[in-house]
Amino acid sequence: VQLQASGGGFVQAGGSLRLSCAASGRTFSGVGWFRRTPGKEREFVAVMNWRGAMKRYTDSVKGRFTISRDNRNNTVYLQMHRLKPEDTAVYYCAASATWYSGIKEPDFGFWGQGTLVTVSS
């Protein structure tokens, strides 16, 4: 099982980035994104079930971030618009084979490596 995250980078405030998470090795029922800033715990950002019918976002990114999936290549995306300096973090993709609706770290059994997003003011 492998989750390969990519797409991080440096962007000015107000800009956009798209993160990708390529999943392989098994099927999942839910895939999501978390982020961690220095000195803070990893926090939930967005999640969707594999069918795409259910999506959840943390309040601070609603209306700016969109999680989606490409069935053809088993890749999950996090499209980020109107980025703010407070969005600066290492972003991690996570997946679960038994996900229902949880947004806490223990709800996800598989994790990718992080990808750094830096938003300058």
Coordinates of N, CA, C and O in Angstrom, one line a residue:
V1 N 0.9 -1.2 0.0 CA 0.0 0.0 0.0 C 0.9 1.2 0.0 O 1.8 1.4 0.8
Q2 N 0.6 2.1 -0.9 CA 1.4 3.3 -1.0 C 0.5 4.6 -1.3 O -0.4 4.5 -2.1
L3 N 0.8 5.6 -0.6 CA 0.2 6.9 -0.9 C 1.3 7.9 -1.2 O 2.1 8.1 -0.3
Q4 N 1.3 8.4 -2.3 CA 2.4 9.3 -2.8 C 1.8 10.7 -3.0 O 1.1 11.0 -3.9
A5 N 2.2 11.6 -2.1 CA 1.7 13.0 -2.2 C 2.7 13.9 -2.9 O 3.9 13.7 -2.8
S6 N 2.2 14.8 -3.6 CA 3.0 15.8 -4.4 C 2.3 17.0 -4.6 O 1.1 17.1 -4.4
G7 N 3.0 18.0 -5.2 CA 2.3 19.3 -5.6 C 2.6 20.4 -4.7 O 2.1 21.6 -5.0
G8 N 3.2 20.3 -3.6 CA 3.5 21.4 -2.7 C 4.5 22.3 -3.3 O 5.1 22.1 -4.3
G9 N 4.6 23.5 -2.7 CA 5.5 24.5 -3.2 C 5.3 25.8 -2.6 O 4.7 25.9 -1.5
F10 N 5.9 26.9 -3.2 CA 5.9 28.2 -2.6 C 4.9 29.1 -3.5 O 5.0 29.0 -4.7
V11 N 4.0 29.8 -2.8 CA 3.0 30.6 -3.5 C 2.8 31.9 -2.7 O 2.8 31.8 -1.5
Q12 N 2.4 32.9 -3.4 CA 2.1 34.1 -2.7 C 0.6 34.1 -2.2 O -0.2 33.3 -2.8
A13 N 0.3 34.8 -1.2 CA -1.0 34.9 -0.7 C -2.0 35.2 -1.8 O -1.7 36.1 -2.6
G14 N -3.1 34.5 -1.8 CA -4.1 34.7 -2.9 C -4.0 33.8 -4.0 O -4.8 33.7 -4.9
G15 N -2.8 33.1 -4.1 CA -2.6 32.2 -5.2 C -3.2 30.8 -5.0 O -4.0 30.6 -4.0
S16 N -2.9 29.9 -5.9 CA -3.5 28.6 -5.9 C -2.4 27.5 -6.0 O -1.4 27.7 -6.6
L17 N -2.7 26.3 -5.5 CA -1.9 25.1 -5.7 C -2.8 23.9 -5.7 O -3.9 24.0 -5.2
R18 N -2.4 22.9 -6.4 CA -3.1 21.6 -6.4 C -2.2 20.5 -5.9 O -1.2 20.2 -6.5
L19 N -2.6 19.9 -4.8 CA -1.9 18.7 -4.3 C -2.5 17.5 -4.9 O -3.7 17.4 -5.1
S20 N -1.6 16.5 -5.1 CA -2.0 15.2 -5.6 C -1.6 14.1 -4.6 O -0.6 14.2 -4.0
C21 N -2.4 13.0 -4.6 CA -2.1 11.9 -3.8 C -2.4 10.6 -4.6 O -3.6 10.3 -4.8
A22 N -1.4 10.0 -5.1 CA -1.5 8.8 -5.9 C -1.6 7.6 -4.9 O -0.7 7.3 -4.1
A23 N -2.7 6.8 -5.0 CA -3.0 5.7 -4.1 C -2.8 4.4 -4.9 O -3.3 4.3 -6.0
S24 N -2.1 3.4 -4.3 CA -1.9 2.1 -4.9 C -1.9 1.0 -3.9 O -1.6 1.3 -2.7
G25 N -2.1 -0.2 -4.3 CA -1.9 -1.3 -3.4 C -3.2 -1.9 -2.9 O -3.3 -3.1 -2.5
R26 N -4.3 -1.1 -2.8 CA -5.6 -1.7 -2.4 C -6.6 -0.6 -2.6 O -6.3 0.5 -3.0
T27 N -7.8 -1.0 -2.4 CA -8.9 0.0 -2.5 C -9.2 0.6 -1.1 O -9.0 0.0 -0.1
F28 N -9.7 1.8 -1.1 CA -10.0 2.6 0.1 C -11.4 3.0 0.1 O -12.0 3.2 -0.9
S29 N -12.0 3.2 1.3 CA -13.3 3.7 1.4 C -13.3 5.2 1.6 O -14.3 5.9 1.4
G30 N -12.2 5.8 2.1 CA -12.1 7.2 2.3 C -10.7 7.7 2.2 O -9.8 7.0 2.5
V31 N -10.6 8.9 1.6 CA -9.3 9.5 1.5 C -9.3 10.9 1.9 O -10.3 11.6 1.6
G32 N -8.3 11.4 2.6 CA -8.4 12.8 3.1 C -7.0 13.4 3.1 O -6.0 12.9 2.8
W33 N -7.0 14.7 3.6 CA -5.8 15.5 3.7 C -5.8 16.1 5.1 O -6.8 16.5 5.7
F34 N -4.6 16.0 5.7 CA -4.3 16.7 7.0 C -3.1 17.6 6.8 O -2.5 17.5 5.8
R35 N -2.9 18.5 7.7 CA -1.7 19.4 7.7 C -1.2 19.6 9.0 O -1.9 19.5 10.0
R36 N 0.1 19.9 9.0 CA 0.8 20.2 10.3 C 1.7 21.4 10.1 O 2.5 21.5 9.2
T37 N 1.5 22.4 11.1 CA 2.4 23.5 11.1 C 3.4 23.3 12.3 O 3.0 22.6 13.3
P38 N 4.6 23.9 12.3 CA 5.5 23.7 13.4 C 4.9 24.1 14.7 O 4.3 25.1 14.9
G39 N 5.1 23.2 15.7 CA 4.6 23.4 17.0 C 3.2 23.1 17.3 O 2.7 23.3 18.4
K40 N 2.5 22.6 16.2 CA 1.1 22.3 16.4 C 0.9 20.8 16.0 O 1.7 20.2 15.3
E41 N -0.3 20.3 16.5 CA -0.6 19.0 16.1 C -1.1 18.9 14.7 O -1.6 19.9 14.1
R42 N -1.1 17.8 14.1 CA -1.6 17.6 12.7 C -3.1 17.8 12.8 O -3.8 17.2 13.7
E43 N -3.7 18.5 11.8 CA -5.1 18.8 11.9 C -5.8 18.4 10.6 O -5.1 18.4 9.5
F44 N -7.0 18.1 10.7 CA -7.8 17.7 9.5 C -8.1 18.8 8.6 O -8.3 20.0 9.0
V45 N -8.0 18.6 7.3 CA -8.3 19.6 6.3 C -9.5 19.2 5.5 O -10.5 20.0 5.4
A46 N -9.5 18.0 4.9 CA -10.6 17.6 4.0 C -10.6 16.1 3.8 O -9.6 15.4 4.0
V47 N -11.8 15.6 3.5 CA -11.9 14.1 3.4 C -13.1 13.9 2.4 O -14.0 14.6 2.3
M48 N -13.0 12.7 1.7 CA -14.1 12.3 0.9 C -14.2 10.8 0.9 O -13.2 10.1 1.1
N49 N -15.4 10.3 0.7 CA -15.5 8.8 0.5 C -15.1 8.5 -0.9 O -15.0 9.4 -1.8
W50 N -14.7 7.3 -1.2 CA -14.1 6.9 -2.4 C -15.1 7.1 -3.6 O -14.7 7.4 -4.7
R51 N -16.4 7.1 -3.3 CA -17.4 7.3 -4.4 C -17.6 8.8 -4.7 O -18.2 9.2 -5.7
G52 N -17.1 9.6 -3.7 CA -17.2 11.0 -3.9 C -18.5 11.6 -3.5 O -18.7 12.8 -3.7
A53 N -19.4 10.8 -2.9 CA -20.7 11.4 -2.5 C -20.7 12.2 -1.3 O -21.5 13.0 -1.0
M54 N -19.7 11.9 -0.4 CA -19.6 12.6 0.9 C -18.2 13.3 0.9 O -17.2 12.7 0.7
K55 N -18.3 14.6 1.2 CA -17.1 15.4 1.4 C -17.2 16.2 2.7 O -18.3 16.8 2.9
R56 N -16.1 16.4 3.4 CA -16.1 17.2 4.6 C -14.8 18.1 4.6 O -13.8 17.6 4.1
Y57 N -15.0 19.3 5.1 CA -13.9 20.2 5.1 C -13.8 20.9 6.5 O -14.9 21.1 7.2
T58 N -12.6 21.2 6.9 CA -12.5 22.0 8.1 C -13.0 23.4 7.8 O -12.9 23.9 6.6
D59 N -13.5 24.1 8.8 CA -14.2 25.4 8.5 C -13.3 26.4 7.8 O -13.7 27.2 7.0
S60 N -12.0 26.4 8.2 CA -11.1 27.5 7.7 C -10.8 27.3 6.2 O -10.3 28.3 5.6
V61 N -11.1 26.2 5.6 CA -10.8 26.1 4.1 C -12.1 26.0 3.3 O -12.0 25.9 2.1
K62 N -13.2 26.0 3.9 CA -14.5 25.9 3.2 C -14.6 27.0 2.2 O -14.4 28.2 2.5
G63 N -15.0 26.7 0.9 CA -15.1 27.7 -0.1 C -13.8 28.0 -0.8 O -13.8 28.7 -1.8
R64 N -12.7 27.5 -0.3 CA -11.4 27.8 -0.9 C -10.7 26.5 -1.4 O -10.0 26.5 -2.4
F65 N -10.9 25.4 -0.7 CA -10.3 24.1 -1.0 C -11.3 23.2 -1.5 O -12.5 23.2 -1.1
T66 N -11.0 22.3 -2.5 CA -11.8 21.3 -3.0 C -11.1 20.0 -3.1 O -10.0 19.9 -3.7
I67 N -11.7 19.0 -2.5 CA -11.1 17.6 -2.6 C -11.8 16.9 -3.7 O -13.1 17.0 -3.9
S68 N -11.1 16.1 -4.6 CA -11.7 15.4 -5.7 C -10.8 14.2 -6.0 O -9.7 14.0 -5.4
R69 N -11.4 13.3 -6.9 CA -10.7 12.1 -7.2 C -10.8 11.8 -8.7 O -11.8 12.1 -9.3
D70 N -9.7 11.3 -9.2 CA -9.6 10.8 -10.6 C -9.7 9.3 -10.6 O -8.7 8.6 -10.1
N71 N -10.8 8.7 -11.0 CA -10.9 7.3 -11.0 C -9.9 6.6 -11.9 O -9.5 5.4 -11.6
R72 N -9.5 7.2 -13.0 CA -8.7 6.5 -13.9 C -7.3 6.2 -13.4 O -6.7 5.2 -13.7
N73 N -6.8 7.0 -12.5 CA -5.4 6.8 -12.0 C -5.4 6.7 -10.4 O -4.3 6.8 -9.9
N74 N -6.5 6.5 -9.8 CA -6.6 6.4 -8.3 C -5.8 7.5 -7.6 O -5.0 7.3 -6.7
T75 N -6.0 8.7 -8.1 CA -5.4 9.9 -7.5 C -6.4 10.8 -6.9 O -7.5 11.1 -7.5
V76 N -6.1 11.3 -5.7 CA -7.0 12.2 -5.0 C -6.3 13.6 -5.0 O -5.1 13.7 -4.8
Y77 N -7.0 14.6 -5.3 CA -6.5 16.0 -5.4 C -7.0 16.9 -4.3 O -8.2 16.7 -3.8
L78 N -6.2 17.9 -3.9 CA -6.7 18.9 -3.1 C -6.4 20.2 -3.8 O -5.3 20.7 -3.8
Q79 N -7.4 20.8 -4.4 CA -7.3 22.1 -5.1 C -7.4 23.2 -4.1 O -8.5 23.3 -3.4
M80 N -6.4 24.0 -4.0 CA -6.4 25.1 -3.0 C -6.4 26.5 -3.7 O -5.5 26.7 -4.5
H81 N -7.4 27.3 -3.4 CA -7.5 28.6 -4.0 C -7.4 29.7 -2.9 O -7.7 29.3 -1.7
R82 N -7.1 30.9 -3.2 CA -7.1 32.0 -2.3 C -6.3 31.7 -1.0 O -6.7 31.8 0.1
L83 N -5.1 31.1 -1.3 CA -4.3 30.7 -0.2 C -3.9 31.8 0.7 O -3.7 33.0 0.3
K84 N -3.7 31.5 2.0 CA -3.4 32.5 3.0 C -2.1 32.0 3.7 O -1.8 30.8 3.7
P85 N -1.4 33.0 4.3 CA -0.1 32.5 5.0 C -0.4 31.5 6.1 O 0.4 30.6 6.3
E86 N -1.6 31.5 6.7 CA -1.9 30.5 7.7 C -2.2 29.1 7.2 O -2.3 28.2 7.9
D87 N -2.2 29.0 5.8 CA -2.3 27.7 5.2 C -0.9 27.0 5.1 O -0.9 25.9 4.7
T88 N 0.1 27.8 5.4 CA 1.5 27.2 5.3 C 1.6 26.0 6.3 O 1.3 26.1 7.5
A89 N 2.0 24.9 5.7 CA 2.0 23.6 6.5 C 2.6 22.5 5.6 O 2.7 22.7 4.4
V90 N 2.9 21.4 6.3 CA 3.2 20.2 5.6 C 1.8 19.5 5.5 O 1.2 19.2 6.5
Y91 N 1.5 19.1 4.3 CA 0.2 18.5 4.0 C 0.4 17.0 3.8 O 1.3 16.6 3.0
Y92 N -0.4 16.2 4.4 CA -0.4 14.7 4.3 C -1.7 14.2 3.8 O -2.7 14.6 4.2
C93 N -1.5 13.2 2.9 CA -2.7 12.5 2.5 C -2.9 11.3 3.3 O -1.9 10.7 3.8
A94 N -4.1 10.9 3.6 CA -4.4 9.7 4.4 C -5.5 8.9 3.8 O -6.4 9.5 3.1
A95 N -5.6 7.6 4.1 CA -6.6 6.8 3.5 C -7.1 5.8 4.6 O -6.3 5.4 5.5
S96 N -8.3 5.3 4.4 CA -8.9 4.3 5.2 C -9.6 3.3 4.4 O -10.3 3.6 3.4
A97 N -9.5 2.0 4.8 CA -10.2 1.0 4.1 C -11.6 0.8 4.7 O -12.4 0.1 4.2
T98 N -11.8 1.5 5.9 CA -13.1 1.3 6.6 C -13.7 2.6 7.0 O -14.5 2.7 7.9
W99 N -13.4 3.7 6.2 CA -13.9 5.0 6.6 C -15.3 5.2 6.5 O -16.0 4.7 5.5
Y100 N -15.9 5.9 7.5 CA -17.3 6.2 7.4 C -17.6 7.7 7.4 O -18.1 8.2 6.5
S101 N -17.1 8.3 8.4 CA -17.3 9.8 8.5 C -16.3 10.5 9.4 O -16.3 11.7 9.5
G102 N -15.3 9.8 10.0 CA -14.4 10.3 11.0 C -13.4 11.3 10.3 O -13.1 11.2 9.2
I103 N -13.0 12.3 11.2 CA -12.0 13.2 10.7 C -10.8 13.3 11.6 O -10.1 14.3 11.7
K104 N -10.6 12.3 12.4 CA -9.5 12.3 13.3 C -8.4 11.3 12.8 O -8.7 10.4 12.0
E105 N -7.2 11.5 13.2 CA -6.1 10.7 12.7 C -6.3 9.2 12.9 O -6.0 8.4 11.9
P106 N -6.8 8.7 14.0 CA -7.1 7.3 14.1 C -8.1 6.7 13.1 O -8.1 5.5 13.0
D107 N -8.9 7.6 12.5 CA -9.8 7.1 11.5 C -9.2 6.7 10.2 O -9.8 6.1 9.3
F108 N -7.9 7.0 10.1 CA -7.1 6.7 8.8 C -6.0 5.8 9.1 O -5.1 6.1 10.0
G109 N -5.9 4.6 8.5 CA -4.8 3.7 8.7 C -3.6 3.8 7.8 O -2.6 3.1 8.1
F110 N -3.7 4.5 6.8 CA -2.6 4.6 5.8 C -2.3 6.1 5.6 O -3.2 7.0 5.4
W111 N -1.0 6.4 5.6 CA -0.5 7.8 5.4 C 0.6 7.9 4.4 O 1.4 7.0 4.3
G112 N 0.5 9.0 3.7 CA 1.6 9.3 2.7 C 2.6 10.2 3.4 O 2.4 10.7 4.5
Q113 N 3.7 10.4 2.7 CA 4.7 11.4 3.2 C 4.1 12.8 3.0 O 3.2 13.0 2.2
G114 N 4.6 13.7 3.7 CA 4.1 15.1 3.5 C 4.7 15.8 2.4 O 5.7 15.5 1.8
T115 N 3.9 16.9 2.0 CA 4.4 17.8 0.9 C 4.2 19.2 1.5 O 3.2 19.6 2.0
L116 N 5.3 20.0 1.4 CA 5.3 21.3 2.0 C 4.6 22.4 1.2 O 5.0 22.5 0.0
V117 N 3.7 23.1 1.8 CA 3.1 24.3 1.1 C 3.5 25.5 1.9 O 3.3 25.6 3.1
T118 N 4.1 26.5 1.2 CA 4.5 27.7 1.9 C 3.8 28.9 1.2 O 3.9 29.0 0.0
V119 N 3.0 29.7 2.0 CA 2.3 30.8 1.4 C 2.9 32.1 2.0 O 2.9 32.3 3.2
S120 N 3.4 32.9 1.2 CA 4.0 34.2 1.6 C 3.0 35.3 1.7 O 2.1 35.3 0.9
S121 N 3.2 36.2 2.6 CA 2.3 37.3 2.7 C 2.6 38.5 1.8 O 3.7 38.5 1.2

